[in-house]
Amino acid sequence: MKVFHQAGHNLVWNLHSLEKDGAGDGIIFSPVNDGPARIGSLSTEIRAKSLIDPQFYVPASGRGKLQEYPFFPSSVLDEFTTVDFETVCWDVASQCVNWQVESGFSEIIIPVRYYSDLPSDYFEQMLSCYIEPFIASAERFGYDGKILLTIIVKSSQMADSEQKNLLLNWVTGIPGIDGVYLIFEHSSPNKQIKDPVYLSNCLSFISVLKENDLIVNIGYTNTEGLLFSLAGPDSISMGVYENLRRFDPRRFEIQEEQHLRQPSPRLYSSVLCQWIEFTYVQAIQQLYGRWEDLFEQTHYMPMDFRPGANWNLKQPELYKHFFMVFSRQVASLHANLDERSSQLKSTIAAARSAFSDIDSAGIPLDGNSDGSHLNAWQTAISLYERM
């Protein structure tokens, strides 16, 4: 299973990690952050093992660098409407496919529009405005590579077996696609997903796609990508910031300038399968006798964990360290899915034991740094295995 960098702000960190540190297998480029000239200037080797998400999610927006792409809907239309887009969608598809092919990406991705509430004609609209024009354009260009369809799966569709099966039947019945660029949309006040029923349904969804011989590349994953690996996807992703580890359509909307409080820096531990808030890392160093066993060594370690150390979200070492550690963790997963399940269960058990020891050392962690998400993982595995 591959792991792709989910690109966004500070692409240079992803590129350095991939090229210099050997972390990850490729990049899913983000047009809202980087224009066609920037991406086109990268080496053919980088592009050949990478993907680009065209990001048509909010077609009327054109936020950031999106407007620099001549095929982006708001670049083609003075004012985007669904009716007007129907008149230009074939030309848009032709330009977008041509650019992806000429850029030499490993696979073509068909974009889709995001809806907060799906319209009754959603499937028909996706077919006529996106899927059919893109597939026909690829055939016209003589493209013989793989074609992936972007699929955004809502929590409501996971919670309702009828909606879930309807979506699966539709996706698996589309001729001309080789797989999906799969995005699970899930809102939660927690940094980690802690809903075991939802997670088990995600696993079964991935499993059905694979049983139908589809490529499954999952975007916008946090550490639950490790859990999703039990269903055998072809890739998961890893991102610098939290908005690259969970899909949020607001990334693609034009918004007024907001001054939001920056979250605290966090350090990833593959032993704990968790991002630990930095002040807790400092406390663990002082109070937990085996703290070095929790945080793997890379050339970005040791870091300054002393109280008062001036760490912030703009320092790349935290993320480059994460990319190296997480890539190793993914690479260590067993190829056989049954063996992988046993392996992950052992990892979860060891992590839960370590969290118990940390608590016993006098360091009660908050809900965004503790191991409570691992309980959901364990339950999700049990539910998935009984489906």
CSV table of C-alpha atoms in Angstrom, one decimal:
chain,number,residue,atom,x,y,z
A,1,MET,CA,0.0,0.0,0.0
A,2,LYS,CA,1.3,3.4,-0.9
A,3,VAL,CA,1.1,6.6,1.1
A,4,PHE,CA,0.8,9.9,-0.8
A,5,HIS,CA,1.5,13.4,0.5
A,6,GLN,CA,-1.7,15.4,0.6
A,7,ALA,CA,-0.3,18.7,-0.6
A,8,GLY,CA,-1.4,22.1,0.5
A,9,HIS,CA,0.3,25.1,2.0
A,10,ASN,CA,4.1,24.7,2.1
A,11,LEU,CA,4.4,22.2,-0.7
A,12,VAL,CA,8.2,22.6,-0.4
A,13,TRP,CA,8.1,20.5,2.8
A,14,ASN,CA,6.4,17.7,1.0
A,15,LEU,CA,8.8,17.8,-1.9
A,16,HIS,CA,11.8,17.8,0.4
A,17,SER,CA,10.4,14.9,2.4
A,18,LEU,CA,9.7,12.9,-0.7
A,19,GLU,CA,13.0,13.7,-2.6
A,20,LYS,CA,15.5,14.0,0.2
A,21,ASP,CA,14.1,11.9,3.0
A,22,GLY,CA,12.5,9.2,0.8
A,23,ALA,CA,9.2,9.6,2.8
A,24,GLY,CA,6.1,8.7,0.8
A,25,ASP,CA,5.4,7.4,-2.6
A,26,GLY,CA,4.2,10.5,-4.4
A,27,ILE,CA,2.1,13.7,-4.0
A,28,ILE,CA,-1.5,14.6,-4.5
A,29,PHE,CA,-1.1,18.1,-5.7
A,30,SER,CA,-3.5,20.9,-4.7
A,31,PRO,CA,-4.4,23.5,-7.3
A,32,VAL,CA,-5.9,25.9,-4.8
A,33,ASN,CA,-2.4,26.2,-3.3
A,34,ASP,CA,-0.1,25.8,-6.4
A,35,GLY,CA,-0.7,27.0,-9.9
A,36,PRO,CA,0.0,25.2,-13.2
A,37,ALA,CA,3.3,26.9,-13.7
A,38,ARG,CA,4.6,25.7,-10.3
A,39,ILE,CA,3.5,22.2,-10.7
A,40,GLY,CA,4.6,22.1,-14.3
A,41,SER,CA,8.1,23.1,-13.3
A,42,LEU,CA,8.6,20.0,-11.2
A,43,SER,CA,10.6,17.1,-12.5
A,44,THR,CA,8.9,14.5,-14.7
A,45,GLU,CA,9.9,11.9,-12.2
A,46,ILE,CA,7.9,13.6,-9.4
A,47,ARG,CA,4.9,14.0,-11.6
A,48,ALA,CA,5.0,10.5,-12.9
A,49,LYS,CA,4.5,9.0,-9.5
A,50,SER,CA,2.0,11.7,-8.3
A,51,LEU,CA,-1.6,12.7,-8.9
A,52,ILE,CA,-3.4,16.0,-9.1
A,53,ASP,CA,-6.8,16.6,-7.6
A,54,PRO,CA,-8.5,19.1,-10.0
A,55,GLN,CA,-10.6,20.4,-7.0
A,56,PHE,CA,-13.8,21.4,-8.7
A,57,TYR,CA,-15.5,21.1,-5.3
A,58,VAL,CA,-16.7,24.7,-5.2
A,59,PRO,CA,-16.8,25.5,-9.0
A,60,ALA,CA,-17.9,29.1,-8.5
A,61,SER,CA,-15.1,30.0,-6.2
A,62,GLY,CA,-11.7,30.2,-7.9
A,63,ARG,CA,-10.0,30.7,-4.6
A,64,GLY,CA,-6.2,30.9,-4.4
A,65,LYS,CA,-4.4,29.5,-7.5
A,66,LEU,CA,-7.5,27.8,-8.9
A,67,GLN,CA,-8.3,30.7,-11.1
A,68,GLU,CA,-4.9,30.3,-12.8
A,69,TYR,CA,-6.1,27.0,-14.4
A,70,PRO,CA,-7.9,27.8,-17.6
A,71,PHE,CA,-10.1,24.7,-17.3
A,72,PHE,CA,-11.4,25.6,-13.8
A,73,PRO,CA,-15.2,26.3,-14.1
A,74,SER,CA,-15.0,29.9,-12.8
A,75,SER,CA,-12.2,30.6,-15.2
A,76,VAL,CA,-14.4,29.5,-18.1
A,77,LEU,CA,-17.7,31.1,-17.0
A,78,ASP,CA,-18.1,34.7,-15.9
A,79,GLU,CA,-20.6,33.5,-13.4
A,80,PHE,CA,-21.0,29.9,-12.6
A,81,THR,CA,-24.4,28.2,-12.7
A,82,THR,CA,-25.2,24.6,-13.2
A,83,VAL,CA,-27.2,25.3,-16.3
A,84,ASP,CA,-24.3,27.3,-17.9
A,85,PHE,CA,-21.7,24.7,-16.9
A,86,GLU,CA,-23.7,22.1,-18.8
A,87,THR,CA,-22.9,24.0,-22.0
A,88,VAL,CA,-19.1,24.1,-21.4
A,89,CYS,CA,-18.5,20.9,-19.4
A,90,TRP,CA,-17.2,19.0,-22.4
A,91,ASP,CA,-14.6,21.7,-23.2
A,92,VAL,CA,-13.6,21.9,-19.6
A,93,ALA,CA,-13.1,18.1,-19.5
A,94,SER,CA,-11.1,18.2,-22.6
A,95,GLN,CA,-8.7,20.9,-21.3
A,96,CYS,CA,-8.4,19.3,-17.9
A,97,VAL,CA,-7.7,15.8,-19.3
A,98,ASN,CA,-5.2,17.2,-21.8
A,99,TRP,CA,-3.3,19.0,-19.0
A,100,GLN,CA,-3.2,16.0,-16.8
A,101,VAL,CA,-2.0,13.7,-19.6
A,102,GLU,CA,0.6,16.2,-20.9
A,103,SER,CA,1.8,16.7,-17.3
A,104,GLY,CA,2.5,13.0,-17.0
A,105,PHE,CA,0.6,12.2,-13.8
A,106,SER,CA,0.4,8.6,-12.9
A,107,GLU,CA,-3.4,8.5,-13.3
A,108,ILE,CA,-6.2,10.9,-14.4
A,109,ILE,CA,-8.6,12.1,-11.7
A,110,ILE,CA,-12.2,13.1,-12.6
A,111,PRO,CA,-13.3,15.9,-10.4
A,112,VAL,CA,-16.8,16.2,-8.9
A,113,ARG,CA,-18.7,19.1,-7.4
A,114,TYR,CA,-19.3,19.2,-3.6
A,115,TYR,CA,-22.8,19.6,-2.2
A,116,SER,CA,-23.6,20.0,1.5
A,117,ASP,CA,-27.0,18.4,0.7
A,118,LEU,CA,-27.1,16.1,-2.3
A,119,PRO,CA,-29.7,17.1,-4.9
A,120,SER,CA,-32.1,14.5,-6.1
A,121,ASP,CA,-30.4,14.3,-9.5
A,122,TYR,CA,-26.9,14.2,-8.1
A,123,PHE,CA,-25.9,10.9,-9.9
A,124,GLU,CA,-27.3,12.1,-13.2
A,125,GLN,CA,-25.6,15.5,-12.9
A,126,MET,CA,-22.2,13.8,-12.1
A,127,LEU,CA,-22.6,11.5,-15.1
A,128,SER,CA,-23.5,14.2,-17.7
A,129,CYS,CA,-21.3,17.0,-16.5
A,130,TYR,CA,-18.2,15.2,-15.2
A,131,ILE,CA,-17.9,11.5,-15.8
A,132,GLU,CA,-19.0,11.1,-19.4
A,133,PRO,CA,-17.1,14.2,-20.7
A,134,PHE,CA,-13.9,13.2,-18.9
A,135,ILE,CA,-14.0,9.6,-20.1
A,136,ALA,CA,-14.7,10.6,-23.6
A,137,SER,CA,-11.9,13.1,-23.6
A,138,ALA,CA,-9.5,10.6,-22.3
A,139,GLU,CA,-10.5,8.2,-25.1
A,140,ARG,CA,-10.2,11.0,-27.7
A,141,PHE,CA,-6.6,11.7,-26.6
A,142,GLY,CA,-5.7,8.0,-26.8
A,143,TYR,CA,-5.0,7.9,-23.1
A,144,ASP,CA,-4.4,4.3,-22.0
A,145,GLY,CA,-3.6,4.8,-18.3
A,146,LYS,CA,-5.9,4.6,-15.3
A,147,ILE,CA,-8.9,6.8,-14.7
A,148,LEU,CA,-10.1,7.5,-11.2
A,149,LEU,CA,-13.4,9.1,-10.2
A,150,THR,CA,-13.5,11.4,-7.2
A,151,ILE,CA,-16.0,10.1,-4.7
A,152,ILE,CA,-17.0,12.2,-1.6
A,153,VAL,CA,-18.8,9.9,0.9
A,154,LYS,CA,-20.9,11.7,3.5
A,155,SER,CA,-21.4,10.5,7.1
A,156,SER,CA,-25.1,10.2,6.4
A,157,GLN,CA,-24.5,7.8,3.6
A,158,MET,CA,-22.3,5.7,5.9
A,159,ALA,CA,-25.0,5.7,8.6
A,160,ASP,CA,-27.8,4.6,6.2
A,161,SER,CA,-27.3,1.2,4.6
A,162,GLU,CA,-29.7,2.0,1.8
A,163,GLN,CA,-27.8,5.1,0.8
A,164,LYS,CA,-24.5,3.4,1.3
A,165,ASN,CA,-25.5,0.5,-1.0
A,166,LEU,CA,-27.0,2.9,-3.5
A,167,LEU,CA,-23.7,4.8,-3.8
A,168,LEU,CA,-21.7,1.6,-4.0
A,169,ASN,CA,-24.0,0.2,-6.8
A,170,TRP,CA,-23.7,3.4,-8.7
A,171,VAL,CA,-19.9,3.6,-8.4
A,172,THR,CA,-19.2,0.0,-9.2
A,173,GLY,CA,-21.6,0.2,-12.2
A,174,ILE,CA,-19.8,3.1,-14.0
A,175,PRO,CA,-18.1,1.9,-17.2
A,176,GLY,CA,-14.8,3.4,-18.1
A,177,ILE,CA,-13.3,4.1,-14.7
A,178,ASP,CA,-10.5,2.0,-13.2
A,179,GLY,CA,-10.9,3.2,-9.6
A,180,VAL,CA,-11.8,6.0,-7.2
A,181,TYR,CA,-10.1,8.9,-5.4
A,182,LEU,CA,-12.1,8.3,-2.2
A,183,ILE,CA,-12.8,11.0,0.3
A,184,PHE,CA,-14.7,10.4,3.5
A,185,GLU,CA,-16.4,13.6,4.8
A,186,HIS,CA,-16.7,13.4,8.5
A,187,SER,CA,-17.2,16.3,10.9
A,188,SER,CA,-16.2,15.9,14.6
A,189,PRO,CA,-15.1,18.2,17.4
A,190,ASN,CA,-12.3,15.8,18.0
A,191,LYS,CA,-9.0,15.7,16.1
A,192,GLN,CA,-9.3,11.9,15.8
A,193,ILE,CA,-12.5,10.0,14.6
A,194,LYS,CA,-14.0,8.2,17.6
A,195,ASP,CA,-17.1,6.7,16.0
A,196,PRO,CA,-16.6,2.9,15.7
A,197,VAL,CA,-19.7,2.2,13.7
A,198,TYR,CA,-18.8,4.9,11.2
A,199,LEU,CA,-15.2,3.6,10.9
A,200,SER,CA,-16.4,0.0,10.4
A,201,ASN,CA,-18.8,1.2,7.7
A,202,CYS,CA,-15.9,3.0,6.0
A,203,LEU,CA,-13.9,-0.3,6.1
A,204,SER,CA,-16.8,-2.2,4.5
A,205,PHE,CA,-17.2,0.5,1.8
A,206,ILE,CA,-13.5,0.2,0.8
A,207,SER,CA,-13.8,-3.6,0.9
A,208,VAL,CA,-16.7,-3.7,-1.6
A,209,LEU,CA,-14.8,-1.3,-4.0
A,210,LYS,CA,-11.8,-3.6,-3.9
A,211,GLU,CA,-14.0,-6.7,-4.4
A,212,ASN,CA,-15.1,-5.0,-7.6
A,213,ASP,CA,-11.5,-4.7,-8.8
A,214,LEU,CA,-11.4,-1.0,-8.4
A,215,ILE,CA,-8.3,1.1,-7.5
A,216,VAL,CA,-8.9,2.8,-4.2
A,217,ASN,CA,-6.8,5.9,-3.4
A,218,ILE,CA,-8.0,7.5,-0.2
A,219,GLY,CA,-7.4,11.2,0.3
A,220,TYR,CA,-7.5,13.4,3.4
A,221,THR,CA,-6.7,10.7,6.0
A,222,ASN,CA,-5.3,11.2,9.5
A,223,THR,CA,-4.0,8.2,11.4
A,224,GLU,CA,-7.2,6.3,10.7
A,225,GLY,CA,-5.6,5.6,7.3
A,226,LEU,CA,-3.8,2.8,9.2
A,227,LEU,CA,-7.2,1.3,10.2
A,228,PHE,CA,-8.5,1.7,6.6
A,229,SER,CA,-5.5,-0.3,5.4
A,230,LEU,CA,-7.3,-3.4,6.7
A,231,ALA,CA,-9.7,-3.3,3.8
A,232,GLY,CA,-6.8,-3.3,1.3
A,233,PRO,CA,-6.9,0.2,-0.4
A,234,ASP,CA,-4.1,1.0,-2.8
A,235,SER,CA,-3.1,4.2,-1.0
A,236,ILE,CA,-3.8,6.4,2.0
A,237,SER,CA,-2.5,10.0,2.5
A,238,MET,CA,-0.6,12.1,5.0
A,239,GLY,CA,-0.7,15.9,5.3
A,240,VAL,CA,1.1,18.7,7.0
A,241,TYR,CA,-1.8,20.5,8.6
A,242,GLU,CA,-5.1,19.3,10.0
A,243,ASN,CA,-7.1,20.6,7.1
A,244,LEU,CA,-5.2,18.2,4.9
A,245,ARG,CA,-5.9,15.2,7.2
A,246,ARG,CA,-9.7,15.8,7.1
A,247,PHE,CA,-11.7,17.0,4.1
A,248,ASP,CA,-13.2,20.5,4.6
A,249,PRO,CA,-14.9,22.2,1.6
A,250,ARG,CA,-14.2,25.6,3.2
A,251,ARG,CA,-10.6,25.2,2.0
A,252,PHE,CA,-12.0,25.9,-1.5
A,253,GLU,CA,-14.4,28.8,-0.7
A,254,ILE,CA,-13.5,32.5,-0.9
A,255,GLN,CA,-13.8,33.8,2.7
A,256,GLU,CA,-13.2,37.0,4.5
A,257,GLU,CA,-9.9,37.2,6.3
A,258,GLN,CA,-10.1,35.6,9.7
A,259,HIS,CA,-7.7,35.8,12.6
A,260,LEU,CA,-8.1,32.4,14.2
A,261,ARG,CA,-6.2,31.1,17.2
A,262,GLN,CA,-3.5,28.8,16.0
A,263,PRO,CA,-3.6,25.3,17.4
A,264,SER,CA,-0.7,24.0,19.5
A,265,PRO,CA,2.1,22.1,17.8
A,266,ARG,CA,1.9,18.3,18.0
A,267,LEU,CA,4.5,15.5,17.6
A,268,TYR,CA,3.4,12.2,16.0
A,269,SER,CA,4.2,8.9,17.7
A,270,SER,CA,3.7,5.7,15.7
A,271,VAL,CA,3.9,3.8,19.0
A,272,LEU,CA,0.9,5.6,20.2
A,273,CYS,CA,-0.8,6.1,16.8
A,274,GLN,CA,-1.4,9.6,18.0
A,275,TRP,CA,-0.4,13.3,17.7
A,276,ILE,CA,0.7,14.4,21.1
A,277,GLU,CA,0.3,18.1,22.1
A,278,PHE,CA,3.7,19.6,22.6
A,279,THR,CA,3.4,20.6,26.2
A,280,TYR,CA,2.5,17.0,27.0
A,281,VAL,CA,5.6,15.8,25.1
A,282,GLN,CA,7.7,18.1,27.4
A,283,ALA,CA,5.9,16.6,30.5
A,284,ILE,CA,6.4,13.0,29.2
A,285,GLN,CA,10.1,13.7,28.8
A,286,GLN,CA,10.4,14.7,32.4
A,287,LEU,CA,8.0,12.3,34.1
A,288,TYR,CA,7.9,9.1,32.0
A,289,GLY,CA,10.9,6.9,32.4
A,290,ARG,CA,10.7,5.3,28.9
A,291,TRP,CA,9.7,8.4,26.9
A,292,GLU,CA,12.3,7.9,24.2
A,293,ASP,CA,10.6,4.6,23.4
A,294,LEU,CA,7.5,6.5,22.4
A,295,PHE,CA,9.1,8.8,19.8
A,296,GLU,CA,11.1,7.4,17.0
A,297,GLN,CA,14.4,8.7,16.0
A,298,THR,CA,14.9,10.5,12.7
A,299,HIS,CA,17.5,13.1,11.8
A,300,TYR,CA,14.9,15.7,12.8
A,301,MET,CA,15.4,14.4,16.4
A,302,PRO,CA,16.4,15.3,19.0
A,303,MET,CA,14.2,18.4,19.2
A,304,ASP,CA,14.2,20.9,22.0
A,305,PHE,CA,11.5,19.6,24.4
A,306,ARG,CA,12.6,21.8,27.3
A,307,PRO,CA,9.9,23.9,29.0
A,308,GLY,CA,9.6,27.3,27.2
A,309,ALA,CA,11.0,25.9,23.9
A,310,ASN,CA,9.6,28.1,21.2
A,311,TRP,CA,7.8,25.6,18.9
A,312,ASN,CA,5.2,26.7,16.5
A,313,LEU,CA,3.3,25.4,13.5
A,314,LYS,CA,5.6,27.1,11.0
A,315,GLN,CA,8.6,25.0,11.8
A,316,PRO,CA,8.9,22.1,9.3
A,317,GLU,CA,10.8,19.7,11.5
A,318,LEU,CA,7.6,18.4,13.2
A,319,TYR,CA,6.0,17.5,9.9
A,320,LYS,CA,9.1,16.2,8.1
A,321,HIS,CA,9.6,14.0,11.2
A,322,PHE,CA,6.0,12.8,10.9
A,323,PHE,CA,6.3,12.0,7.2
A,324,MET,CA,9.4,9.8,7.8
A,325,VAL,CA,7.8,8.0,10.8
A,326,PHE,CA,4.4,7.5,9.3
A,327,SER,CA,5.9,6.3,6.0
A,328,ARG,CA,7.9,3.7,7.9
A,329,GLN,CA,4.8,2.7,9.8
A,330,VAL,CA,2.9,2.2,6.5
A,331,ALA,CA,5.8,0.3,4.9
A,332,SER,CA,5.9,-2.1,7.9
A,333,LEU,CA,2.3,-3.2,7.4
A,334,HIS,CA,2.0,-6.9,6.4
A,335,ALA,CA,1.0,-7.5,2.8
A,336,ASN,CA,-1.5,-10.2,3.8
A,337,LEU,CA,-4.7,-8.5,5.1
A,338,ASP,CA,-5.3,-11.2,7.8
A,339,GLU,CA,-1.8,-10.8,9.1
A,340,ARG,CA,-2.1,-7.0,8.8
A,341,SER,CA,-5.2,-7.2,11.0
A,342,SER,CA,-3.4,-9.2,13.7
A,343,GLN,CA,-0.5,-6.7,13.4
A,344,LEU,CA,-2.7,-3.7,13.9
A,345,LYS,CA,-4.5,-5.3,16.8
A,346,SER,CA,-1.2,-5.8,18.5
A,347,THR,CA,-0.2,-2.2,17.8
A,348,ILE,CA,-3.5,-1.0,19.3
A,349,ALA,CA,-3.0,-3.1,22.4
A,350,ALA,CA,0.6,-1.9,22.9
A,351,ALA,CA,-0.5,1.7,22.4
A,352,ARG,CA,-3.3,1.4,24.9
A,353,SER,CA,-0.9,-0.1,27.4
A,354,ALA,CA,1.6,2.8,26.9
A,355,PHE,CA,-1.2,5.4,27.4
A,356,SER,CA,-2.1,3.6,30.7
A,357,ASP,CA,1.5,3.9,31.8
A,358,ILE,CA,1.7,7.5,30.8
A,359,ASP,CA,-1.4,8.2,32.9
A,360,SER,CA,0.1,6.3,35.8
A,361,ALA,CA,3.2,8.5,35.6
A,362,GLY,CA,0.9,11.4,36.5
A,363,ILE,CA,0.3,12.8,33.0
A,364,PRO,CA,-3.5,12.6,32.3
A,365,LEU,CA,-3.8,13.6,28.6
A,366,ASP,CA,-6.7,15.4,27.1
A,367,GLY,CA,-9.1,13.9,24.6
A,368,ASN,CA,-7.1,15.1,21.6
A,369,SER,CA,-3.8,13.6,22.8
A,370,ASP,CA,-4.9,10.4,24.6
A,371,GLY,CA,-5.7,7.0,23.2
A,372,SER,CA,-9.5,7.1,23.3
A,373,HIS,CA,-9.6,6.9,19.5
A,374,LEU,CA,-7.9,3.4,19.8
A,375,ASN,CA,-11.0,2.1,21.6
A,376,ALA,CA,-13.0,3.1,18.5
A,377,TRP,CA,-10.5,1.4,16.3
A,378,GLN,CA,-10.6,-1.8,18.2
A,379,THR,CA,-14.4,-1.9,18.2
A,380,ALA,CA,-14.5,-0.9,14.5
A,381,ILE,CA,-12.3,-3.9,13.6
A,382,SER,CA,-14.5,-6.2,15.6
A,383,LEU,CA,-17.6,-4.9,13.8
A,384,TYR,CA,-15.9,-5.1,10.4
A,385,GLU,CA,-14.8,-8.6,10.9
A,386,ARG,CA,-18.4,-9.7,11.7
A,387,MET,CA,-19.9,-8.1,8.6
